[in-house]
Amino acid sequence: MSEDQDYSSLPLTERAVHKVWKVRLGAYEEMIQLFEKSSSENDECFQVFISNFEIFKKIVTDANVVAQETGLIALVKFLKYGNTDRIISKLRVSVIGPMCEKSLASSRAGTRQNAVDALMWFIELDTADPVIEQLIPYLSHKMPKLISGCTMALTEIIKNYGCKTCSPKPILPLIPKLFGHADKLVRQEATNLSIEIYKWMGQFFENCIFPDLKPVQQKDLTLIFEKIKDEKPQQIRFLRSQQREAEAEAAAAAAAASATTTGENNGNEGDVEMNDADKFINGKDDANMAIDAYDMIGPVDVLSKLPSNINDRINSTKWKDRKELLEEIQKDLNVMKMSPDGDYTDLLRMLAKCVLKDANIQCVQLAANSIEFTAKGLRNKFERYVQIVISSLLERMKEKKLSVVEALGNALDAAFNSSSFTAIVEEIAFAMKHKTPNVKIETCKFLTRCLKNTKFIPSSSEVELIMNNGIKLLADSQEPVRIAASEAIGTLMKLTGERELNTYMDKVEEHRRSKVNEFFEKAEVIGKPQQQSQQKMTARPRKPAIANGTTSRPAAASSSRPTANSDSNVFQASSRPSMLKKKLTAPKMQQPSLYPPSSTVPSKRGATSPLKRQDEHSTQAQISTRNINGSRQTNSLTGRSLASSTSSVLSQHQMPPAPRFENPLSAAEKSELEALRAEKQLWLKEKEQYRWTQSDVETTKQRLMQEINSLQMRNDALMEEHTKDNITIKSRNTQLNRLQSDLESARQRILHLEKEIEGLTNIKRESSINTFQSTRYTNYLSESKQLQQHSYSERAPFSPTQSRYLSSTTVSGARSPYAENANKNISSELSSGVKRLSIENKADKENAFALPQLDYKTGQTTIIDSDSSKNNSSSGFGTALGLDTDDESWRRASEVTSQLKARIEKMKARSRSNVSNFKP
């Protein structure tokens, strides 16, 4: 750009987007001056840019860093002074994204701060959620400078507007990721953001992010949080909507303060309301600044995370299996917020059954913890399930282990905090009648905690239900029960007032009543006593009537202080339960503007039939018409004079005051009114009877439900046992069939083995017989040789002549008749010997099972026959082998053998002699 060229003639919108950066810089500076010097938000300087707001998108992304910083200041001034309500949403969508990318990541501190200021104004003009939603995506950007810049912007937003206005719900899941970033500057900004959120959320913030952090990071944050845990954060900047609301509250408080009378009570009330408005405007009201962390997180569907086989595992006979299941359930239920859409009936019934019936105290404790987590996660949605668990928790209070009792107490407290006192008072009254002292003690303690923390005063029926059982416990034989009951009754007296319990306490002995009064003095309750609340209700209607100027006598409003005090005293005296209250019953019915409606239902009930309602409306219309037409005798307390008020106060102890107006009711109307009153009393009695009947029915129903549950549990146990017995019988039958088949196969195997043994025995028998025969034959041959040698030795001493004679005779005998006869005799003897041998051989075969046995004393061998079991001597070859011990048989056998041998030798000799003689 040439230095002498002038661009001032161009329109401001064209110079703001010019290609020369100095021209743009000059345009931004001119915009700042115009916005600051504007007289109204509707000036022309704003209208130009409202119709063409896309220019600011180019301004915040200016390539020149100096011009960009000045352009951001111009955007801030435009948002501050201009009328941007109609384009704020479009301008926000168009500008915030590019501004974050180009400005929050800038190296210039001024640019970053101006960008943060612009974000602040976007929030102040509308709401914070859209701005935070546009910043969240940049926390996952690749550029560390942009991440740290967006984190710094979120820190400033939380610091100025607080978590009540800017919900940190979308930011919490991303904080652990910021702590895990590699860049040190990002981690430092994450620490600063955590500090600001912790100031508002407290311990809940640690529970949200600490599980995802490293131990070192947890330790560092814990040290930082310890230093700032006592700091109370305050909202510095407010939305335009909050500012308008505060202005309206301040104006209303100022109007109420200016309209108050000189009365002391009214003046004090006006001062209190003014102080409340000041607190709201200045941002110092802690109640408004308090946040509920429960609303900042999303619900978790815990039912989908539960194990699929939950029913089978909870009915397991092994306590370890049940314990593992309950630990898994407790881990799944330990969340801050549960989804209220699911049905938790089955789950809570299972947990209540475990609390009531499980014999293992560890399982009972885990089930109680799970009930506590469920009540805390559902909050007010838990009220419809409270009847399922409350009776089981109170019944199990009989346990003596402190850890179990503590877990049950925590579950009871969580159930009460998530429901109401009315929902559990009947179960408490039923448990106070229990026969176990520990149950009565812990029930009274739980009742005391409920009365201390309830914000609503119990009704008369609930008080009666508690007192009827509590007074009986005051006379219990055990002192801990009496002390617990005294504390519960004293706390109830602190909540309802002494007057409410006088009817019941008259029946109590003096020393027990003193103990109750002692606890009454020490008790601290949140709910306000009923008497004080009624006084406030009666005092409130007076202020609007005076402030709005609706009274018919201005002089009464501007009267002196004693007049106001006398009126208030008369009104308070008329509220006492005396004869005066009964006499003034009819006027109270005609003054709905001064007498507040009673909190009980029967007093609000009108006529029961249409005809009676029509008569009642007509009667009231007549009364109102007569009162309007009358002069001074009205029913309003402000319409009475000082003398009449004073005289009524002075004479209230002497006689009942006379009515201040003529009774317009006729005799028929009076009789009808009396009939309605009698009908009302009858209706109240019937209602009370129905209430007690309903209570008895509910108690009976609860007891029957418990019996049904116990019977169902017993039926389930019997069915389980029956199933186990059937399985056992089937397994036994299977084993029996298997054993029978094994027995049959064993029998077949035995038969087969017997056959094999028999065959082997036969083979062995045959082989032994053959071996024995071959052995006998061998022995026989050897014995024959021995005998032959012995016969030769006996015949040896022959002379040579005899020998020659024998030989010649033998040889020659072959041809002679003598020799032939000798041969015949020898052959006959041989044939007879062979026959005898064959007979003996057959006998040996028949006695094949005879076993030889050696006699060690005599050295002889005997054969034992298995049939006769006697020692018999062998025949045949046995005689020849020396197996017989009979001497006669042995001698006979030896003779035969020797003869045979001799004959054989003779025959051989003869044959040799014959041969020798035959030679030529």
JSON list of C-alpha atoms in Angstrom, two decimals, residues 46 49-60 74-80 82-99 118-119 121-122 125-126 131 134:
[
{"chain": "A", "resi": 46, "resn": "PHE", "atom": "CA", "xyz": [-24.65, -1.79, 15.53]},
{"chain": "A", "resi": 49, "resn": "PHE", "atom": "CA", "xyz": [-22.92, -5.32, 11.64]},
{"chain": "A", "resi": 50, "resn": "ILE", "atom": "CA", "xyz": [-26.09, -7.04, 12.85]},
{"chain": "A", "resi": 51, "resn": "SER", "atom": "CA", "xyz": [-27.26, -7.29, 9.25]},
{"chain": "A", "resi": 52, "resn": "ASN", "atom": "CA", "xyz": [-23.80, -8.51, 8.16]},
{"chain": "A", "resi": 53, "resn": "PHE", "atom": "CA", "xyz": [-22.48, -10.44, 11.19]},
{"chain": "A", "resi": 54, "resn": "GLU", "atom": "CA", "xyz": [-20.36, -12.78, 9.03]},
{"chain": "A", "resi": 55, "resn": "ILE", "atom": "CA", "xyz": [-17.70, -10.05, 9.03]},
{"chain": "A", "resi": 56, "resn": "PHE", "atom": "CA", "xyz": [-16.71, -11.04, 12.57]},
{"chain": "A", "resi": 57, "resn": "LYS", "atom": "CA", "xyz": [-15.76, -14.52, 11.36]},
{"chain": "A", "resi": 58, "resn": "LYS", "atom": "CA", "xyz": [-13.05, -12.91, 9.21]},
{"chain": "A", "resi": 59, "resn": "ILE", "atom": "CA", "xyz": [-12.08, -10.51, 11.99]},
{"chain": "A", "resi": 60, "resn": "VAL", "atom": "CA", "xyz": [-11.30, -13.23, 14.55]},
{"chain": "A", "resi": 74, "resn": "ALA", "atom": "CA", "xyz": [-13.99, -4.91, 18.71]},
{"chain": "A", "resi": 75, "resn": "LEU", "atom": "CA", "xyz": [-16.02, -8.16, 18.98]},
{"chain": "A", "resi": 76, "resn": "VAL", "atom": "CA", "xyz": [-16.07, -7.84, 22.77]},
{"chain": "A", "resi": 77, "resn": "LYS", "atom": "CA", "xyz": [-17.32, -4.24, 22.56]},
{"chain": "A", "resi": 78, "resn": "PHE", "atom": "CA", "xyz": [-19.96, -5.22, 20.04]},
{"chain": "A", "resi": 79, "resn": "LEU", "atom": "CA", "xyz": [-21.29, -7.95, 22.34]},
{"chain": "A", "resi": 80, "resn": "LYS", "atom": "CA", "xyz": [-21.15, -5.67, 25.37]},
{"chain": "A", "resi": 82, "resn": "GLY", "atom": "CA", "xyz": [-24.94, -3.88, 21.03]},
{"chain": "A", "resi": 83, "resn": "ASN", "atom": "CA", "xyz": [-28.45, -5.34, 20.87]},
{"chain": "A", "resi": 84, "resn": "THR", "atom": "CA", "xyz": [-27.37, -8.80, 19.81]},
{"chain": "A", "resi": 85, "resn": "ASP", "atom": "CA", "xyz": [-30.19, -10.90, 21.32]},
{"chain": "A", "resi": 86, "resn": "ARG", "atom": "CA", "xyz": [-31.74, -11.71, 17.94]},
{"chain": "A", "resi": 87, "resn": "ILE", "atom": "CA", "xyz": [-28.48, -12.84, 16.29]},
{"chain": "A", "resi": 88, "resn": "ILE", "atom": "CA", "xyz": [-26.58, -14.23, 19.27]},
{"chain": "A", "resi": 89, "resn": "SER", "atom": "CA", "xyz": [-27.19, -17.89, 18.41]},
{"chain": "A", "resi": 90, "resn": "LYS", "atom": "CA", "xyz": [-26.16, -17.45, 14.75]},
{"chain": "A", "resi": 91, "resn": "LEU", "atom": "CA", "xyz": [-23.17, -15.31, 15.66]},
{"chain": "A", "resi": 92, "resn": "ARG", "atom": "CA", "xyz": [-22.06, -17.87, 18.24]},
{"chain": "A", "resi": 93, "resn": "VAL", "atom": "CA", "xyz": [-22.13, -20.75, 15.76]},
{"chain": "A", "resi": 94, "resn": "SER", "atom": "CA", "xyz": [-20.25, -18.70, 13.16]},
{"chain": "A", "resi": 95, "resn": "VAL", "atom": "CA", "xyz": [-17.53, -17.20, 15.36]},
{"chain": "A", "resi": 96, "resn": "ILE", "atom": "CA", "xyz": [-16.61, -19.46, 18.28]},
{"chain": "A", "resi": 97, "resn": "GLY", "atom": "CA", "xyz": [-15.11, -22.32, 16.26]},
{"chain": "A", "resi": 98, "resn": "PRO", "atom": "CA", "xyz": [-12.73, -20.21, 14.14]},
{"chain": "A", "resi": 99, "resn": "MET", "atom": "CA", "xyz": [-11.91, -18.03, 17.14]},
{"chain": "A", "resi": 118, "resn": "ALA", "atom": "CA", "xyz": [-15.61, -12.85, 24.04]},
{"chain": "A", "resi": 119, "resn": "LEU", "atom": "CA", "xyz": [-16.61, -16.33, 25.21]},
{"chain": "A", "resi": 121, "resn": "TRP", "atom": "CA", "xyz": [-19.99, -12.41, 26.79]},
{"chain": "A", "resi": 122, "resn": "PHE", "atom": "CA", "xyz": [-21.48, -15.13, 24.62]},
{"chain": "A", "resi": 125, "resn": "LEU", "atom": "CA", "xyz": [-26.01, -12.93, 26.80]},
{"chain": "A", "resi": 126, "resn": "ASP", "atom": "CA", "xyz": [-27.54, -16.41, 26.47]},
{"chain": "A", "resi": 131, "resn": "VAL", "atom": "CA", "xyz": [-20.43, -22.45, 24.26]},
{"chain": "A", "resi": 134, "resn": "GLN", "atom": "CA", "xyz": [-18.33, -25.97, 20.95]}
]
